[in-house]
Amino acid sequence: MSGIYIHIPFCKQACHYCDFHFSTSMKKKDEMVLALAKEIQIRKSEFKNETIETIYFGGGTPSVLTTTEIQFLIDAVYENYAVSENPEITLEANPDDLSKERIIELSETPINRLSIGIQSFFEDDLTMMNRAHNSAEAKKCLEEATKYFDNISLDLIYGIPDSSQNGEQAKQMSNEKWKQNIETALSFGIPHISSYALTVEPKTALHKLIQTGKIAKPNDDLAQEHFSILVEILEANGFIHYELSNFGKENYFSKNNSAYWLGKKYIGIGPSAHSYDGISRSWNVSNNAIYLKSLEDNKLPNEIEILSIADRYNEYIMTGLRTIWGVSLERILDEFGNEYLDYLNKQANKFLIDNLLSIEGNILKPTQKGKFLTDGIASDLFFINLEK
């Protein structure tokens, strides 16, 4: 199984927390669509022996493309690659782009999964994050989308600072507000939810707003409370917590993202997009103008890194611990050898003692207590400078 990710580097406006690559100018959109199709064509030899089972439009905001432009790029994939009979084709979309007419249009294309960037159903949260949509649009688009699409995912952000600053009272209000966000999402019968803590990335507007005291800094303890609430409510409603930030009903896991976490091959098309072939990782330049000029000259604007054994071990630890599939100790031994297995057992011991990790059936996994701390635990299990 292999996948193709297509990065659409345009947004109507910049969300305060976002550090992904995008432009708010649409002037080069037509040229970019042609360049994306060209990269799809140029790179077909990389997957000549592979079958494409997922196509994913990410960004940026892919829903700023017209339905005709999206179909054009899907056609480019089909023309240059072997595609499975029923691939998962996902479009990330913002609520303000999903009018009833647009949803109907999209339902008539090969797209069979929508990933909708709701983030919150509360107006003050959306304003603070500088989202392009409002609460009414969020609810209306879900009401319409569920009539035409069965496979829908929505994004929610937790750990958002409460607008009031009254200590424990504000904290409790924020917990209640978070529960209302989850319950509202569930009321639409959505089969998949991706949820992330609000993080403050350098050089973002959010970072500056916090530095100048205009917005409170996100509280880690509050985020952990929100995470626990999220897990409890979604699992009680039949969702499977299959990856740290992802919850799906049976048969509604994201095939595209699951492939990443399971180490499958994928090609990333577009500025800033990453690719992986099992041996190396590559990434395209995060600059629209340079990307366009390179494709005009029939060149791929990317850098390639050959992964060392330590790199591959670390990636497996990082992705494995985040998923329900965990880290197979047998696979560690087979692929990386005794030295890595001994190191992993030694590093994991303190987390086993503290009941943050467990071993069942030769699989290493975080416990319920350890789930929120997964990324930090994984970093303590990494091999550092093993081959130097």
mmCIF file of C-alpha atoms in Angstrom:
data_model
loop_
_atom_site.group_PDB
_atom_site.id
_atom_site.type_symbol
_atom_site.label_atom_id
_atom_site.label_comp_id
_atom_site.label_asym_id
_atom_site.label_seq_id
_atom_site.Cartn_x
_atom_site.Cartn_y
_atom_site.Cartn_z
ATOM 1 C CA MET A 1 0.000 0.000 0.000
ATOM 2 C CA SER A 2 1.258 3.452 -0.901
ATOM 3 C CA GLY A 3 -0.179 6.917 -0.813
ATOM 4 C CA ILE A 4 0.055 10.315 -2.452
ATOM 5 C CA TYR A 5 -0.198 13.503 -0.421
ATOM 6 C CA ILE A 6 -0.887 16.762 -2.307
ATOM 7 C CA HIS A 7 -0.102 19.978 -0.442
ATOM 8 C CA ILE A 8 -2.233 22.963 -1.433
ATOM 9 C CA PRO A 9 -0.236 25.987 -0.181
ATOM 10 C CA PHE A 10 -2.997 28.587 -0.011
ATOM 11 C CA CYS A 11 -5.290 29.940 2.728
ATOM 12 C CA LYS A 12 -7.790 32.777 2.806
ATOM 13 C CA GLN A 13 -6.245 34.059 6.018
ATOM 14 C CA ALA A 14 -3.574 33.008 8.519
ATOM 15 C CA CYS A 15 -4.740 31.243 11.675
ATOM 16 C CA HIS A 16 -2.850 32.613 14.663
ATOM 17 C CA TYR A 17 -1.487 29.206 15.744
ATOM 18 C CA CYS A 18 -0.502 27.775 12.344
ATOM 19 C CA ASP A 19 3.104 27.242 11.256
ATOM 20 C CA PHE A 20 2.378 25.162 8.134
ATOM 21 C CA HIS A 21 3.533 26.450 4.756
ATOM 22 C CA PHE A 22 0.939 28.523 2.900
ATOM 23 C CA SER A 23 0.321 31.840 1.160
ATOM 24 C CA THR A 24 -2.713 34.094 1.552
ATOM 25 C CA SER A 25 -2.203 35.384 -1.995
ATOM 26 C CA MET A 26 -4.071 33.395 -4.637
ATOM 27 C CA LYS A 27 -2.306 35.087 -7.568
ATOM 28 C CA LYS A 28 -0.289 32.008 -8.488
ATOM 29 C CA LYS A 29 -3.020 29.442 -7.831
ATOM 30 C CA ASP A 30 -3.517 28.502 -11.504
ATOM 31 C CA GLU A 31 0.224 28.100 -12.026
ATOM 32 C CA MET A 32 0.511 26.058 -8.835
ATOM 33 C CA VAL A 33 -2.175 23.578 -9.912
ATOM 34 C CA LEU A 34 -0.327 22.980 -13.192
ATOM 35 C CA ALA A 35 2.980 22.596 -11.319
ATOM 36 C CA LEU A 36 1.457 20.072 -8.906
ATOM 37 C CA ALA A 37 0.201 18.023 -11.856
ATOM 38 C CA LYS A 38 3.651 18.204 -13.395
ATOM 39 C CA GLU A 39 5.333 16.948 -10.227
ATOM 40 C CA ILE A 40 2.813 14.107 -10.065
ATOM 41 C CA GLN A 41 3.831 13.147 -13.609
ATOM 42 C CA ILE A 42 7.601 13.584 -13.120
ATOM 43 C CA ARG A 43 7.668 11.344 -10.056
ATOM 44 C CA LYS A 44 5.670 8.406 -11.407
ATOM 45 C CA SER A 45 8.794 6.243 -11.775
ATOM 46 C CA GLU A 46 9.232 6.284 -7.988
ATOM 47 C CA PHE A 47 6.059 4.213 -7.631
ATOM 48 C CA LYS A 48 6.164 2.121 -10.806
ATOM 49 C CA ASN A 49 5.796 -1.061 -8.720
ATOM 50 C CA GLU A 50 3.366 0.392 -6.188
ATOM 51 C CA THR A 51 -0.411 0.611 -6.017
ATOM 52 C CA ILE A 52 -1.899 3.845 -4.727
ATOM 53 C CA GLU A 53 -4.558 3.260 -2.076
ATOM 54 C CA THR A 54 -4.856 6.754 -0.637
ATOM 55 C CA ILE A 55 -4.867 10.264 -2.111
ATOM 56 C CA TYR A 56 -4.884 13.079 0.417
ATOM 57 C CA PHE A 57 -5.342 16.793 -0.250
ATOM 58 C CA GLY A 58 -3.794 18.710 2.651
ATOM 59 C CA GLY A 59 -2.553 22.223 3.236
ATOM 60 C CA GLY A 60 -2.990 25.054 3.580
ATOM 61 C CA THR A 61 -6.637 24.881 2.669
ATOM 62 C CA PRO A 62 -7.342 22.501 -0.243
ATOM 63 C CA SER A 63 -10.980 23.569 -0.360
ATOM 64 C CA VAL A 64 -9.901 26.940 -1.838
ATOM 65 C CA LEU A 65 -9.390 25.025 -5.103
ATOM 66 C CA THR A 66 -12.336 24.767 -7.449
ATOM 67 C CA THR A 67 -13.917 21.356 -7.848
ATOM 68 C CA THR A 68 -12.588 21.332 -11.429
ATOM 69 C CA GLU A 69 -9.030 21.916 -10.185
ATOM 70 C CA ILE A 70 -9.344 19.120 -7.626
ATOM 71 C CA GLN A 71 -10.658 16.739 -10.305
ATOM 72 C CA PHE A 72 -7.775 17.754 -12.582
ATOM 73 C CA LEU A 73 -5.232 16.701 -9.933
ATOM 74 C CA ILE A 74 -7.050 13.441 -9.191
ATOM 75 C CA ASP A 75 -7.022 12.690 -12.928
ATOM 76 C CA ALA A 76 -3.255 13.365 -12.993
ATOM 77 C CA VAL A 77 -2.744 10.704 -10.324
ATOM 78 C CA TYR A 78 -4.873 8.165 -12.209
ATOM 79 C CA GLU A 79 -3.056 8.895 -15.469
ATOM 80 C CA ASN A 80 0.397 8.288 -13.996
ATOM 81 C CA TYR A 81 -0.001 5.674 -11.256
ATOM 82 C CA ALA A 82 -1.678 2.352 -10.646
ATOM 83 C CA VAL A 83 -4.595 3.163 -8.333
ATOM 84 C CA SER A 84 -6.572 0.596 -6.362
ATOM 85 C CA GLU A 85 -10.205 -0.060 -7.191
ATOM 86 C CA ASN A 86 -11.571 1.863 -4.197
ATOM 87 C CA PRO A 87 -8.934 4.283 -2.886
ATOM 88 C CA GLU A 88 -9.526 6.552 0.080
ATOM 89 C CA ILE A 89 -9.506 10.110 -1.319
ATOM 90 C CA THR A 90 -9.563 12.777 1.382
ATOM 91 C CA LEU A 91 -10.056 16.518 1.046
ATOM 92 C CA GLU A 92 -9.234 18.821 3.934
ATOM 93 C CA ALA A 93 -11.809 21.623 3.955
ATOM 94 C CA ASN A 94 -12.812 24.635 5.998
ATOM 95 C CA PRO A 95 -16.473 25.225 6.894
ATOM 96 C CA ASP A 96 -16.643 28.567 5.072
ATOM 97 C CA ASP A 97 -15.869 26.759 1.795
ATOM 98 C CA LEU A 98 -18.534 24.103 2.300
ATOM 99 C CA SER A 99 -21.798 25.580 1.135
ATOM 100 C CA LYS A 100 -24.563 23.111 0.295
ATOM 101 C CA GLU A 101 -23.876 23.600 -3.424
ATOM 102 C CA ARG A 102 -20.157 22.960 -2.968
ATOM 103 C CA ILE A 103 -20.750 19.850 -0.889
ATOM 104 C CA ILE A 104 -23.009 18.438 -3.601
ATOM 105 C CA GLU A 105 -20.351 19.244 -6.235
ATOM 106 C CA LEU A 106 -17.654 17.465 -4.216
ATOM 107 C CA SER A 107 -19.884 14.448 -3.641
ATOM 108 C CA GLU A 108 -20.018 13.970 -7.413
ATOM 109 C CA THR A 109 -16.208 13.665 -7.644
ATOM 110 C CA PRO A 110 -14.098 10.657 -6.571
ATOM 111 C CA ILE A 111 -13.539 12.312 -3.155
ATOM 112 C CA ASN A 112 -15.033 9.970 -0.557
ATOM 113 C CA ARG A 113 -13.741 11.450 2.698
ATOM 114 C CA LEU A 114 -13.875 14.986 4.104
ATOM 115 C CA SER A 115 -11.614 16.241 6.881
ATOM 116 C CA ILE A 116 -13.220 19.440 8.171
ATOM 117 C CA GLY A 117 -11.285 22.009 10.200
ATOM 118 C CA ILE A 118 -13.897 22.926 12.806
ATOM 119 C CA GLN A 119 -11.449 23.516 15.740
ATOM 120 C CA SER A 120 -14.212 24.871 18.012
ATOM 121 C CA PHE A 121 -17.952 25.521 17.943
ATOM 122 C CA PHE A 122 -17.555 28.664 20.071
ATOM 123 C CA GLU A 123 -17.305 32.115 18.520
ATOM 124 C CA ASP A 124 -14.744 33.500 20.985
ATOM 125 C CA ASP A 125 -12.376 30.581 20.345
ATOM 126 C CA LEU A 126 -12.652 30.979 16.577
ATOM 127 C CA THR A 127 -12.005 34.712 16.847
ATOM 128 C CA MET A 128 -8.973 34.193 19.088
ATOM 129 C CA MET A 129 -7.531 31.652 16.615
ATOM 130 C CA ASN A 130 -8.364 33.947 13.636
ATOM 131 C CA ARG A 131 -10.309 31.241 11.846
ATOM 132 C CA ALA A 132 -12.033 32.211 8.580
ATOM 133 C CA HIS A 133 -15.349 30.634 9.573
ATOM 134 C CA ASN A 134 -17.838 31.245 12.376
ATOM 135 C CA SER A 135 -19.772 28.929 14.671
ATOM 136 C CA ALA A 136 -22.932 28.958 12.545
ATOM 137 C CA GLU A 137 -20.946 27.959 9.441
ATOM 138 C CA ALA A 138 -19.297 25.125 11.389
ATOM 139 C CA LYS A 139 -22.644 23.619 12.337
ATOM 140 C CA LYS A 140 -24.322 24.259 8.998
ATOM 141 C CA CYS A 141 -21.567 22.621 6.953
ATOM 142 C CA LEU A 142 -21.703 19.469 9.099
ATOM 143 C CA GLU A 143 -25.469 19.353 8.823
ATOM 144 C CA GLU A 144 -25.164 19.397 5.012
ATOM 145 C CA ALA A 145 -21.988 17.313 4.632
ATOM 146 C CA THR A 146 -23.445 14.372 6.545
ATOM 147 C CA LYS A 147 -26.235 14.156 3.960
ATOM 148 C CA TYR A 148 -23.780 13.496 1.126
ATOM 149 C CA PHE A 149 -20.672 11.963 2.772
ATOM 150 C CA ASP A 150 -20.538 8.963 5.054
ATOM 151 C CA ASN A 151 -16.830 9.219 5.866
ATOM 152 C CA ILE A 152 -16.214 12.553 7.619
ATOM 153 C CA SER A 153 -13.554 13.594 10.098
ATOM 154 C CA LEU A 154 -13.484 16.848 12.014
ATOM 155 C CA ASP A 155 -10.680 18.604 13.891
ATOM 156 C CA LEU A 156 -11.044 20.009 17.394
ATOM 157 C CA ILE A 157 -8.445 21.910 19.417
ATOM 158 C CA TYR A 158 -8.253 21.640 23.208
ATOM 159 C CA GLY A 159 -6.248 23.471 25.849
ATOM 160 C CA ILE A 160 -7.433 26.845 24.534
ATOM 161 C CA PRO A 161 -6.989 29.547 27.207
ATOM 162 C CA ASP A 162 -10.309 30.589 28.708
ATOM 163 C CA SER A 163 -11.323 34.175 28.055
ATOM 164 C CA SER A 164 -11.836 34.802 31.781
ATOM 165 C CA GLN A 165 -8.882 34.760 34.145
ATOM 166 C CA ASN A 166 -10.506 33.744 37.428
ATOM 167 C CA GLY A 167 -8.286 30.886 38.448
ATOM 168 C CA GLU A 168 -10.119 27.675 39.276
ATOM 169 C CA GLN A 169 -13.463 29.063 38.159
ATOM 170 C CA ALA A 170 -12.124 29.772 34.681
ATOM 171 C CA LYS A 171 -10.588 26.318 34.566
ATOM 172 C CA GLN A 172 -13.915 24.643 35.355
ATOM 173 C CA MET A 173 -15.727 26.786 32.806
ATOM 174 C CA SER A 174 -13.159 25.760 30.246
ATOM 175 C CA ASN A 175 -13.689 22.063 31.028
ATOM 176 C CA GLU A 176 -17.427 22.458 30.611
ATOM 177 C CA LYS A 177 -16.919 24.349 27.372
ATOM 178 C CA TRP A 178 -14.668 21.573 26.083
ATOM 179 C CA LYS A 179 -17.299 18.956 26.924
ATOM 180 C CA GLN A 180 -19.850 21.008 24.976
ATOM 181 C CA ASN A 181 -17.508 21.071 21.957
ATOM 182 C CA ILE A 182 -17.222 17.275 22.029
ATOM 183 C CA GLU A 183 -20.960 16.757 22.530
ATOM 184 C CA THR A 184 -21.756 19.113 19.655
ATOM 185 C CA ALA A 185 -19.414 17.151 17.373
ATOM 186 C CA LEU A 186 -21.042 13.875 18.429
ATOM 187 C CA SER A 187 -24.522 15.266 17.740
ATOM 188 C CA PHE A 188 -23.772 15.186 13.987
ATOM 189 C CA GLY A 189 -22.932 11.467 13.981
ATOM 190 C CA ILE A 190 -19.372 12.039 12.750
ATOM 191 C CA PRO A 191 -17.400 8.734 12.649
ATOM 192 C CA HIS A 192 -13.898 10.223 13.081
ATOM 193 C CA ILE A 193 -12.440 13.004 15.234
ATOM 194 C CA SER A 194 -8.876 14.345 15.248
ATOM 195 C CA SER A 195 -8.063 16.458 18.276
ATOM 196 C CA TYR A 196 -4.921 18.328 19.237
ATOM 197 C CA ALA A 197 -3.725 20.504 22.097
ATOM 198 C CA LEU A 198 -3.210 24.143 21.186
ATOM 199 C CA THR A 199 0.545 24.510 20.788
ATOM 200 C CA VAL A 200 2.521 27.728 20.565
ATOM 201 C CA GLU A 201 4.921 27.572 17.636
ATOM 202 C CA PRO A 202 7.735 30.133 17.215
ATOM 203 C CA LYS A 203 7.158 32.960 14.721
ATOM 204 C CA THR A 204 3.380 32.548 14.782
ATOM 205 C CA ALA A 205 0.903 35.315 15.610
ATOM 206 C CA LEU A 206 -0.178 33.322 18.666
ATOM 207 C CA HIS A 207 3.393 33.347 19.982
ATOM 208 C CA LYS A 208 3.535 37.140 19.694
ATOM 209 C CA LEU A 209 0.090 37.609 21.276
ATOM 210 C CA ILE A 210 1.195 35.551 24.268
ATOM 211 C CA GLN A 211 4.515 37.391 24.537
ATOM 212 C CA THR A 212 2.689 40.727 24.632
ATOM 213 C CA GLY A 213 0.184 39.466 27.211
ATOM 214 C CA LYS A 214 -2.850 39.773 24.952
ATOM 215 C CA ILE A 215 -3.639 36.059 25.246
ATOM 216 C CA ALA A 216 -2.908 33.792 28.201
ATOM 217 C CA LYS A 217 -0.350 31.026 27.701
ATOM 218 C CA PRO A 218 -1.966 27.580 27.272
ATOM 219 C CA ASN A 219 -1.936 25.606 30.507
ATOM 220 C CA ASP A 220 -0.415 22.105 30.270
ATOM 221 C CA ASP A 221 -2.422 20.802 33.219
ATOM 222 C CA LEU A 222 -5.648 22.064 31.650
ATOM 223 C CA ALA A 223 -4.703 20.453 28.316
ATOM 224 C CA GLN A 224 -4.123 17.144 30.092
ATOM 225 C CA GLU A 225 -7.551 17.421 31.734
ATOM 226 C CA HIS A 226 -9.131 18.125 28.349
ATOM 227 C CA PHE A 227 -7.329 15.125 26.842
ATOM 228 C CA SER A 228 -8.663 12.836 29.588
ATOM 229 C CA ILE A 229 -12.192 14.193 29.098
ATOM 230 C CA LEU A 230 -11.885 13.652 25.343
ATOM 231 C CA VAL A 231 -10.744 10.042 25.685
ATOM 232 C CA GLU A 232 -13.421 9.209 28.230
ATOM 233 C CA ILE A 233 -16.337 10.695 26.271
ATOM 234 C CA LEU A 234 -15.311 9.384 22.852
ATOM 235 C CA GLU A 235 -14.556 5.861 24.057
ATOM 236 C CA ALA A 236 -17.929 5.825 25.849
ATOM 237 C CA ASN A 237 -19.508 6.686 22.473
ATOM 238 C CA GLY A 238 -17.919 3.803 20.578
ATOM 239 C CA PHE A 239 -14.808 5.518 19.223
ATOM 240 C CA ILE A 240 -11.497 3.663 19.162
ATOM 241 C CA HIS A 241 -8.513 5.710 20.299
ATOM 242 C CA TYR A 242 -6.250 4.327 17.579
ATOM 243 C CA GLU A 243 -3.627 7.086 17.548
ATOM 244 C CA LEU A 244 -2.720 9.682 20.154
ATOM 245 C CA SER A 245 -4.712 12.457 18.441
ATOM 246 C CA ASN A 246 -7.165 10.348 16.431
ATOM 247 C CA PHE A 247 -10.404 8.576 17.292
ATOM 248 C CA GLY A 248 -12.469 6.553 14.840
ATOM 249 C CA LYS A 249 -15.473 4.284 14.782
ATOM 250 C CA GLU A 250 -14.849 0.748 13.524
ATOM 251 C CA ASN A 251 -13.880 0.837 9.797
ATOM 252 C CA TYR A 252 -13.419 4.625 9.864
ATOM 253 C CA PHE A 253 -9.742 4.948 10.744
ATOM 254 C CA SER A 254 -7.855 7.249 8.366
ATOM 255 C CA LYS A 255 -6.149 4.902 5.906
ATOM 256 C CA ASN A 256 -3.848 7.702 4.780
ATOM 257 C CA ASN A 257 -2.585 8.596 8.256
ATOM 258 C CA SER A 258 -2.472 4.969 9.416
ATOM 259 C CA ALA A 259 -0.109 4.280 6.524
ATOM 260 C CA TYR A 260 2.259 6.986 7.813
ATOM 261 C CA TRP A 261 2.254 5.557 11.309
ATOM 262 C CA LEU A 262 2.799 2.013 10.044
ATOM 263 C CA GLY A 263 5.816 3.027 7.935
ATOM 264 C CA LYS A 264 4.233 2.677 4.465
ATOM 265 C CA LYS A 265 5.640 4.518 1.440
ATOM 266 C CA TYR A 266 4.206 7.816 0.270
ATOM 267 C CA ILE A 267 4.993 10.632 -2.133
ATOM 268 C CA GLY A 268 4.419 14.230 -1.045
ATOM 269 C CA ILE A 269 3.522 16.602 -3.889
ATOM 270 C CA GLY A 270 3.790 20.388 -3.582
ATOM 271 C CA PRO A 271 5.790 22.991 -1.638
ATOM 272 C CA SER A 272 6.939 21.725 1.794
ATOM 273 C CA ALA A 273 5.537 18.223 1.199
ATOM 274 C CA HIS A 274 7.495 15.252 2.566
ATOM 275 C CA SER A 275 8.020 11.813 1.008
ATOM 276 C CA TYR A 276 9.195 8.456 2.377
ATOM 277 C CA ASP A 277 10.262 5.281 0.570
ATOM 278 C CA GLY A 278 11.356 3.098 3.474
ATOM 279 C CA ILE A 279 15.042 3.994 3.057
ATOM 280 C CA SER A 280 15.100 7.754 2.622
ATOM 281 C CA ARG A 281 13.020 10.790 3.405
ATOM 282 C CA SER A 282 12.764 13.835 1.158
ATOM 283 C CA TRP A 283 11.064 17.192 1.398
ATOM 284 C CA ASN A 284 10.208 19.884 -1.102
ATOM 285 C CA VAL A 285 11.251 23.494 -0.676
ATOM 286 C CA SER A 286 8.871 25.600 1.448
ATOM 287 C CA ASN A 287 8.738 28.449 -1.041
ATOM 288 C CA ASN A 288 6.047 28.775 -3.695
ATOM 289 C CA ALA A 289 8.108 30.874 -6.120
ATOM 290 C CA ILE A 290 11.129 28.549 -6.012
ATOM 291 C CA TYR A 291 8.874 25.512 -6.314
ATOM 292 C CA LEU A 292 7.149 26.934 -9.409
ATOM 293 C CA LYS A 293 10.443 27.911 -11.061
ATOM 294 C CA SER A 294 11.959 24.459 -10.420
ATOM 295 C CA LEU A 295 9.003 22.634 -11.962
ATOM 296 C CA GLU A 296 9.087 25.028 -14.902
ATOM 297 C CA ASP A 297 12.676 23.844 -15.409
ATOM 298 C CA ASN A 298 11.615 20.188 -14.987
ATOM 299 C CA LYS A 299 13.520 19.892 -11.716
ATOM 300 C CA LEU A 300 12.356 18.533 -8.385
ATOM 301 C CA PRO A 301 12.947 21.189 -5.695
ATOM 302 C CA ASN A 302 13.694 18.756 -2.899
ATOM 303 C CA GLU A 303 16.332 17.565 -0.470
ATOM 304 C CA ILE A 304 16.901 13.901 0.342
ATOM 305 C CA GLU A 305 18.127 12.290 3.549
ATOM 306 C CA ILE A 306 19.168 8.631 3.682
ATOM 307 C CA LEU A 307 17.929 7.299 7.003
ATOM 308 C CA SER A 308 20.405 5.559 9.300
ATOM 309 C CA ILE A 309 19.420 2.519 11.350
ATOM 310 C CA ALA A 310 19.110 4.822 14.374
ATOM 311 C CA ASP A 311 16.843 7.179 12.409
ATOM 312 C CA ARG A 312 14.539 4.335 11.401
ATOM 313 C CA TYR A 313 14.501 2.939 14.944
ATOM 314 C CA ASN A 314 13.628 6.361 16.382
ATOM 315 C CA GLU A 315 10.839 6.893 13.850
ATOM 316 C CA TYR A 316 9.355 3.503 14.643
ATOM 317 C CA ILE A 317 9.446 4.247 18.382
ATOM 318 C CA MET A 318 7.853 7.654 17.855
ATOM 319 C CA THR A 319 5.027 6.451 15.591
ATOM 320 C CA GLY A 320 4.514 3.062 17.231
ATOM 321 C CA LEU A 321 3.960 4.427 20.722
ATOM 322 C CA ARG A 322 1.338 6.860 19.413
ATOM 323 C CA THR A 323 -0.859 4.074 18.018
ATOM 324 C CA ILE A 324 -2.901 1.142 19.287
ATOM 325 C CA TRP A 325 -0.454 -1.124 17.434
ATOM 326 C CA GLY A 326 2.387 -0.146 19.768
ATOM 327 C CA VAL A 327 6.046 -1.115 19.360
ATOM 328 C CA SER A 328 6.731 -4.756 18.571
ATOM 329 C CA LEU A 329 9.769 -5.976 20.510
ATOM 330 C CA GLU A 330 10.065 -8.811 18.009
ATOM 331 C CA ARG A 331 10.275 -6.295 15.147
ATOM 332 C CA ILE A 332 12.912 -4.304 17.059
ATOM 333 C CA LEU A 333 15.017 -7.451 17.326
ATOM 334 C CA ASP A 334 14.492 -8.535 13.705
ATOM 335 C CA GLU A 335 15.053 -5.143 12.070
ATOM 336 C CA PHE A 336 17.503 -3.448 14.411
ATOM 337 C CA GLY A 337 19.246 -6.182 16.405
ATOM 338 C CA ASN A 338 20.041 -7.055 20.020
ATOM 339 C CA GLU A 339 21.802 -3.779 20.793
ATOM 340 C CA TYR A 340 18.681 -1.762 20.077
ATOM 341 C CA LEU A 341 16.387 -4.189 21.894
ATOM 342 C CA ASP A 342 18.599 -4.160 25.001
ATOM 343 C CA TYR A 343 18.720 -0.366 24.903
ATOM 344 C CA LEU A 344 14.941 -0.108 24.535
ATOM 345 C CA ASN A 345 14.316 -2.476 27.448
ATOM 346 C CA LYS A 346 16.742 -0.519 29.633
ATOM 347 C CA GLN A 347 15.236 2.888 28.767
ATOM 348 C CA ALA A 348 11.658 1.655 29.060
ATOM 349 C CA ASN A 349 12.124 0.124 32.513
ATOM 350 C CA LYS A 350 11.496 3.318 34.509
ATOM 351 C CA PHE A 351 8.292 3.968 32.563
ATOM 352 C CA LEU A 352 7.141 0.386 33.187
ATOM 353 C CA ILE A 353 7.761 0.838 36.916
ATOM 354 C CA ASP A 354 5.812 4.135 36.924
ATOM 355 C CA ASN A 355 2.915 2.472 35.031
ATOM 356 C CA LEU A 356 3.327 4.805 32.040
ATOM 357 C CA LEU A 357 4.222 1.940 29.688
ATOM 358 C CA SER A 358 3.169 -1.710 29.618
ATOM 359 C CA ILE A 359 4.207 -4.835 27.700
ATOM 360 C CA GLU A 360 1.494 -7.208 26.532
ATOM 361 C CA GLY A 361 2.054 -9.953 23.976
ATOM 362 C CA ASN A 362 5.567 -8.644 23.315
ATOM 363 C CA ILE A 363 4.107 -5.232 22.375
ATOM 364 C CA LEU A 364 5.225 -2.068 24.179
ATOM 365 C CA LYS A 365 2.424 0.495 24.623
ATOM 366 C CA PRO A 366 1.586 3.516 26.761
ATOM 367 C CA THR A 367 -0.878 2.869 29.565
ATOM 368 C CA GLN A 368 -3.968 5.050 29.940
ATOM 369 C CA LYS A 369 -1.940 7.081 32.445
ATOM 370 C CA GLY A 370 0.945 7.458 29.996
ATOM 371 C CA LYS A 371 -0.962 8.336 26.810
ATOM 372 C CA PHE A 372 -0.848 12.128 27.178
ATOM 373 C CA LEU A 373 2.922 11.909 27.839
ATOM 374 C CA THR A 374 3.644 9.682 24.840
ATOM 375 C CA ASP A 375 5.854 12.097 22.868
ATOM 376 C CA GLY A 376 8.049 12.823 25.874
ATOM 377 C CA ILE A 377 8.352 9.132 26.710
ATOM 378 C CA ALA A 378 9.290 8.328 23.097
ATOM 379 C CA SER A 379 12.104 10.901 23.139
ATOM 380 C CA ASP A 380 13.604 9.148 26.181
ATOM 381 C CA LEU A 381 13.630 5.876 24.230
ATOM 382 C CA PHE A 382 15.442 7.320 21.197
ATOM 383 C CA PHE A 383 18.936 6.256 20.241
ATOM 384 C CA ILE A 384 21.146 9.341 20.114
ATOM 385 C CA ASN A 385 24.389 9.401 18.066
ATOM 386 C CA LEU A 386 24.569 5.614 18.069
ATOM 387 C CA GLU A 387 26.592 5.459 14.856
ATOM 388 C CA LYS A 388 29.022 8.313 15.588
#
